[in-house]
Short mmCIF file of C-alpha atoms in Angstrom, two decimals:
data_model
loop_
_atom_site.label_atom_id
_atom_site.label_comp_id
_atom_site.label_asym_id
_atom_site.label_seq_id
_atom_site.Cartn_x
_atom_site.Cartn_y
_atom_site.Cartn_z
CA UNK A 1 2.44 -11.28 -7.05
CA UNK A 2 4.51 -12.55 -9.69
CA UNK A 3 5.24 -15.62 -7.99
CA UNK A 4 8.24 -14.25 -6.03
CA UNK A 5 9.09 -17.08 -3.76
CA UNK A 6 10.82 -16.33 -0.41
CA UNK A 7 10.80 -18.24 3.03
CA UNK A 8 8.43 -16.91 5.77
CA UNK A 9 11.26 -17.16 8.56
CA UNK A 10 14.80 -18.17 9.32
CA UNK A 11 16.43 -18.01 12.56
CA UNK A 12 20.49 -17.84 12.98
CA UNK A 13 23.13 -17.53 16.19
CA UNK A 14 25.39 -14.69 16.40
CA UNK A 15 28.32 -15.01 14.04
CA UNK A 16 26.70 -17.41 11.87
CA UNK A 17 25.85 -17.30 7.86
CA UNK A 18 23.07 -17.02 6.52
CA UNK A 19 21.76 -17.41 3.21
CA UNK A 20 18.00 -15.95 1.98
CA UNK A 21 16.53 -17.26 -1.30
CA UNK A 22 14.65 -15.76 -3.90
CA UNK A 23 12.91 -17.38 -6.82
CA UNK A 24 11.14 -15.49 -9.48
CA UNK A 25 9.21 -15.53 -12.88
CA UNK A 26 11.94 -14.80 -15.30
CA UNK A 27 9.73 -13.59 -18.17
CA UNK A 28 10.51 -9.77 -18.55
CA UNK A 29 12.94 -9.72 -15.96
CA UNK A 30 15.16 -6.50 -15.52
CA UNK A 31 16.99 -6.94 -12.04
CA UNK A 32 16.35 -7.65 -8.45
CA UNK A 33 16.61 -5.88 -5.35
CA UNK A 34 17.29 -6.67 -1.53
CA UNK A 35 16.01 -4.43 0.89
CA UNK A 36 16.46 -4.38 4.86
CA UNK A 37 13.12 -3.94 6.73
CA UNK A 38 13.18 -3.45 10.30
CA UNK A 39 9.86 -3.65 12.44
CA UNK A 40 7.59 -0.30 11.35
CA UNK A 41 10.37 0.99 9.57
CA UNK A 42 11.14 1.75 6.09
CA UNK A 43 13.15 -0.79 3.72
CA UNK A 44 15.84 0.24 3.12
CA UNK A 45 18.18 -0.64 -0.30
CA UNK A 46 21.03 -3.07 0.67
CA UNK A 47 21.75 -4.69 -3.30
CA UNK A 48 20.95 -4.41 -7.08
CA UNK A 49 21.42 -7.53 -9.11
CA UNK A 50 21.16 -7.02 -12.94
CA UNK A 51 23.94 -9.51 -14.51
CA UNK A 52 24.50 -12.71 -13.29
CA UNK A 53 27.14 -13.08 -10.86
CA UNK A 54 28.11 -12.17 -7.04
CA UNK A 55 27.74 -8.83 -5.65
CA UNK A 56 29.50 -8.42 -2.13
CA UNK A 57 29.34 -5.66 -0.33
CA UNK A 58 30.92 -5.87 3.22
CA UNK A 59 29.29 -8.85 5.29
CA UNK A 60 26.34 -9.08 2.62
CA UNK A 61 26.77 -10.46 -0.81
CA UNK A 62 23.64 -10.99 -3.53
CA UNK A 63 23.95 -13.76 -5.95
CA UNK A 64 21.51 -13.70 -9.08
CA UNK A 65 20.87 -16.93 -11.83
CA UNK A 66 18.62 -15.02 -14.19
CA UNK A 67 18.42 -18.36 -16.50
CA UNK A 68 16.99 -20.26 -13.45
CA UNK A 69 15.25 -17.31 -12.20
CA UNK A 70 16.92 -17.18 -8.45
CA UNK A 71 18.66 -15.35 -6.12
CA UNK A 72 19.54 -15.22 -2.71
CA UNK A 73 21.49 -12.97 -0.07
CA UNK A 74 24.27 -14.25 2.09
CA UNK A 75 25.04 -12.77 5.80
CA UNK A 76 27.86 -13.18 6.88
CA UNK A 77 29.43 -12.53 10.44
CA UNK A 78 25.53 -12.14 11.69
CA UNK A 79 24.93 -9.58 14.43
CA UNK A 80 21.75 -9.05 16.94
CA UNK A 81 21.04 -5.58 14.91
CA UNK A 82 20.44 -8.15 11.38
CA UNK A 83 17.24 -9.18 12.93
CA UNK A 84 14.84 -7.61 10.39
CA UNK A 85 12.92 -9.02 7.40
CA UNK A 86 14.66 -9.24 4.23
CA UNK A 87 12.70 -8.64 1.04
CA UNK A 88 13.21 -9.72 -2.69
CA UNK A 89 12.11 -7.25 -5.21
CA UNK A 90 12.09 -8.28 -8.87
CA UNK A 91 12.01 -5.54 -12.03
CA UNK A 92 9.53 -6.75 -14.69
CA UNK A 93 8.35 -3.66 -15.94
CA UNK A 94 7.87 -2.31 -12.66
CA UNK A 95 9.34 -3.40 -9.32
CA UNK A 96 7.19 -6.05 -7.35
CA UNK A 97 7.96 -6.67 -3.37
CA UNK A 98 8.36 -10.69 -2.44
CA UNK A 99 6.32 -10.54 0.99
CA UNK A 100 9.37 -10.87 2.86
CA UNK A 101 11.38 -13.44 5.11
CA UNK A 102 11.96 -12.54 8.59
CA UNK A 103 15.11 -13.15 9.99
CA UNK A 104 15.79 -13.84 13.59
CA UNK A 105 19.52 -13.92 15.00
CA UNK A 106 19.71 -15.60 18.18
CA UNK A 107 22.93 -14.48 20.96
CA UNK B 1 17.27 8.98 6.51
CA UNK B 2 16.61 8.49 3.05
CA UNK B 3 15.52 12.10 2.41
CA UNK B 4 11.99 10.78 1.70
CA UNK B 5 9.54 12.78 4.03
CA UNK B 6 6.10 11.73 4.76
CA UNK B 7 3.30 13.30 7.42
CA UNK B 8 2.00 12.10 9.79
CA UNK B 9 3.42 9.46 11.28
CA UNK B 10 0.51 8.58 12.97
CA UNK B 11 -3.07 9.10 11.81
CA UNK B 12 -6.26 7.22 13.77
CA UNK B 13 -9.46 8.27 12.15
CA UNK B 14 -13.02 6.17 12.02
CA UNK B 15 -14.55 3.99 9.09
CA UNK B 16 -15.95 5.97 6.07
CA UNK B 17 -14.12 9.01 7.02
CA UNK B 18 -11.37 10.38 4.12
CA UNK B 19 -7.84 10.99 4.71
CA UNK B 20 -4.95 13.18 2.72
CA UNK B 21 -1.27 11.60 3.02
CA UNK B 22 1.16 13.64 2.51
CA UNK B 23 5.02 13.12 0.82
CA UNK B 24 8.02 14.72 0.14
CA UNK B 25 10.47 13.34 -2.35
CA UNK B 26 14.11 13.29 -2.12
CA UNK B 27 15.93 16.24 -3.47
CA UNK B 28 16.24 16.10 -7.52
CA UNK B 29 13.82 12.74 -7.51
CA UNK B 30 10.67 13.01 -10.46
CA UNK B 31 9.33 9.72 -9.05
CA UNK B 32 7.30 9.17 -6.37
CA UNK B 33 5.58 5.76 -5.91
CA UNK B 34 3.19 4.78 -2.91
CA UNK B 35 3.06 1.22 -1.19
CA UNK B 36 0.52 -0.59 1.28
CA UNK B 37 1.94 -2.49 4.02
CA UNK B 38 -0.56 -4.48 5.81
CA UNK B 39 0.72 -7.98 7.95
CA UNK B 40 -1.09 -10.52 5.65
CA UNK B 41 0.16 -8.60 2.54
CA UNK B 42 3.32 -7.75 2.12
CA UNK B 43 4.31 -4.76 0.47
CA UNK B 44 1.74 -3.83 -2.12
CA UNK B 45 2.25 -0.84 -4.83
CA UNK B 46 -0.29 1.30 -5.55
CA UNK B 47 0.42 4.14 -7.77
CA UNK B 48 3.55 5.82 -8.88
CA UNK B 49 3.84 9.41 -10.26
CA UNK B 50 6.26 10.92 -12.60
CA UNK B 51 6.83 14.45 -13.25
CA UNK B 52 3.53 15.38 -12.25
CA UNK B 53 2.23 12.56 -14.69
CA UNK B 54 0.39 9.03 -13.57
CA UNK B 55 3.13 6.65 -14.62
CA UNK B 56 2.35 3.32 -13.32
CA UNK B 57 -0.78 1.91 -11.45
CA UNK B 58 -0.93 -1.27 -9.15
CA UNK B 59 -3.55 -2.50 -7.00
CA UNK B 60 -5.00 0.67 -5.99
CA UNK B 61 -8.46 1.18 -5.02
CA UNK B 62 -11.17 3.83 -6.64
CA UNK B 63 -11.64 4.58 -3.12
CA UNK B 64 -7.97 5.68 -3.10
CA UNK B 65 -6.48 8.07 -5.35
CA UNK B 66 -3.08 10.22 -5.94
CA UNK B 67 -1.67 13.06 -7.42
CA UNK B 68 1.88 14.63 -7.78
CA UNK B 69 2.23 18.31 -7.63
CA UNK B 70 4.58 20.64 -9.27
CA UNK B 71 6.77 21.21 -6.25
CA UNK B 72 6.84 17.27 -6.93
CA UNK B 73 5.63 16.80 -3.85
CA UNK B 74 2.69 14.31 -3.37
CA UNK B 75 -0.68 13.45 -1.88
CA UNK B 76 -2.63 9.94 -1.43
CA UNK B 77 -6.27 10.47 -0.68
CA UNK B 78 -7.63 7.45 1.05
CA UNK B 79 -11.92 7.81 1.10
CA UNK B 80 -14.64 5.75 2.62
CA UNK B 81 -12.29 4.37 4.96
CA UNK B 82 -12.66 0.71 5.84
CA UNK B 83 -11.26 -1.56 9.04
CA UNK B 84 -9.08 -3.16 6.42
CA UNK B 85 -7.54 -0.08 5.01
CA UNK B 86 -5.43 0.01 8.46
CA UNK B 87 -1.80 -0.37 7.33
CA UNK B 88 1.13 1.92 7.07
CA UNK B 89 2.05 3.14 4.04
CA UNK B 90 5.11 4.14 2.87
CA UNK B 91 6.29 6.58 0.15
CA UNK B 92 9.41 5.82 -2.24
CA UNK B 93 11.15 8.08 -4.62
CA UNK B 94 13.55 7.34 -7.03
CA UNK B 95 15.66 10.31 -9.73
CA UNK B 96 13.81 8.67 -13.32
CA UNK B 97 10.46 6.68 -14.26
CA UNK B 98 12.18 3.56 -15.29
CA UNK B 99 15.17 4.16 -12.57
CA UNK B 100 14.05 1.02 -10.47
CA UNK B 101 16.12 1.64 -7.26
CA UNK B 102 13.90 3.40 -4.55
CA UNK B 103 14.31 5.39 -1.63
CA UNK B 104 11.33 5.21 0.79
CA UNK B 105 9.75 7.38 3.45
CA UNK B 106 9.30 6.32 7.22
CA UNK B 107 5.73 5.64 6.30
CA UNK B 108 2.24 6.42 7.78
CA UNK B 109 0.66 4.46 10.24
CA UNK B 110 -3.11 4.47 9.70
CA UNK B 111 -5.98 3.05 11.98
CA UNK B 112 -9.16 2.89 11.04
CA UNK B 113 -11.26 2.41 14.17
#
């Protein structure tokens, strides 16, 4: 819902970058999240963009545009244990889930 | 661990039957908000709770309803169960209402045989 845009599935070697995009409807936008979802587990928070700007935060970083309504998270460094699905969640009044892009890294 | 506690873990139960979900919030969080997982959806909110107030409603079903109690724990009562209601869903909490960042549960697998 709310037209959160997000690729189905990216694959990536060991060591590698990666970066995950976001694209949103920017009408009553308040902020975006990133959460970390591995298989039958909960998400879990990784990043909070409200301003735009560059958040890092050890090997991930979360860029946000809010005038062009996009976002995306960079990996860095990638490891076996960042195989998970990665999930965009926009404030506009209330917080609404992208469905999620599922990242595979590769040895 | 989050904090977030939900029961059970596992639940396998038949169509029409009714169901009680049960959740715990984290220590000092108001909010409680409950989310559908299914494969072809995504994560889907449902309802979330306040204080022991309704505070925001999503795409819940009247088959499905919710209520947070004044230990601030909370229930979601699933009814006339369907093959489609199979999903796990997870619990979230978070300290306000309008405090956006969320802490969730390790969710409930249901099947609905």
């Amino acid at each position: 819902g709310q037209n959160i845009d997000q690729p189905t599935e990216m694959t990536a070697t060991e060591g590698a970058i990666v970066q995950i995009n976001c694209t949103y409807q920017t009408s009553g936008f308040n902020g975006l999240f990133w959460y970390q979802q591995h298989a039958g587990e909960a998400p879990t928070f990784l990043s909070y963009n409200v301003l735009d700007g560059l958040e890092e935060k050890g090997r991930f970083s979360s860029f946000l545009s809010r005038s062009k309504g996009y976002s995306y998270l960079l990996l860095k460094e990638l490891q076996m244990k960042d195989s998970a699905s990665y999930l965009c969640a926009v404030v506009l009044g209330r917080l609404y889930f992208g469905r999620g892009t599922q990242l595979t890294v590769w040895p | 661990d989050s904090g977030v506690t939900q029961t059970p873990k596992h639940l396998i139960t038949a169509t029409g039957q009714r169901v009680t979900l049960r959740c715990s919030p984290r220590s000092g969080d108001l909010s409680v908000y409950w989310y559908q997982q299914s494969l072809d959806q995504g994560l889907q909110f449902l309802i979330q709770y306040y204080n022991g107030e309704e505070r925001a409603k999503g795409n819940i079903l009247e088959r499905f309803s919710a209520q947070q109690f004044p230990d601030l724990h909370s229930e979601l009562n699933l009814s006339s169960l369907e093959l489609g209601d199979s999903a796990l869903y997870f619990c979230a909490s978070s300290v306000g209402g309008d405090t956006y960042e969320q802490y969730f549960g390790p969710g409930t697998r249901l099947t609905v045989t």
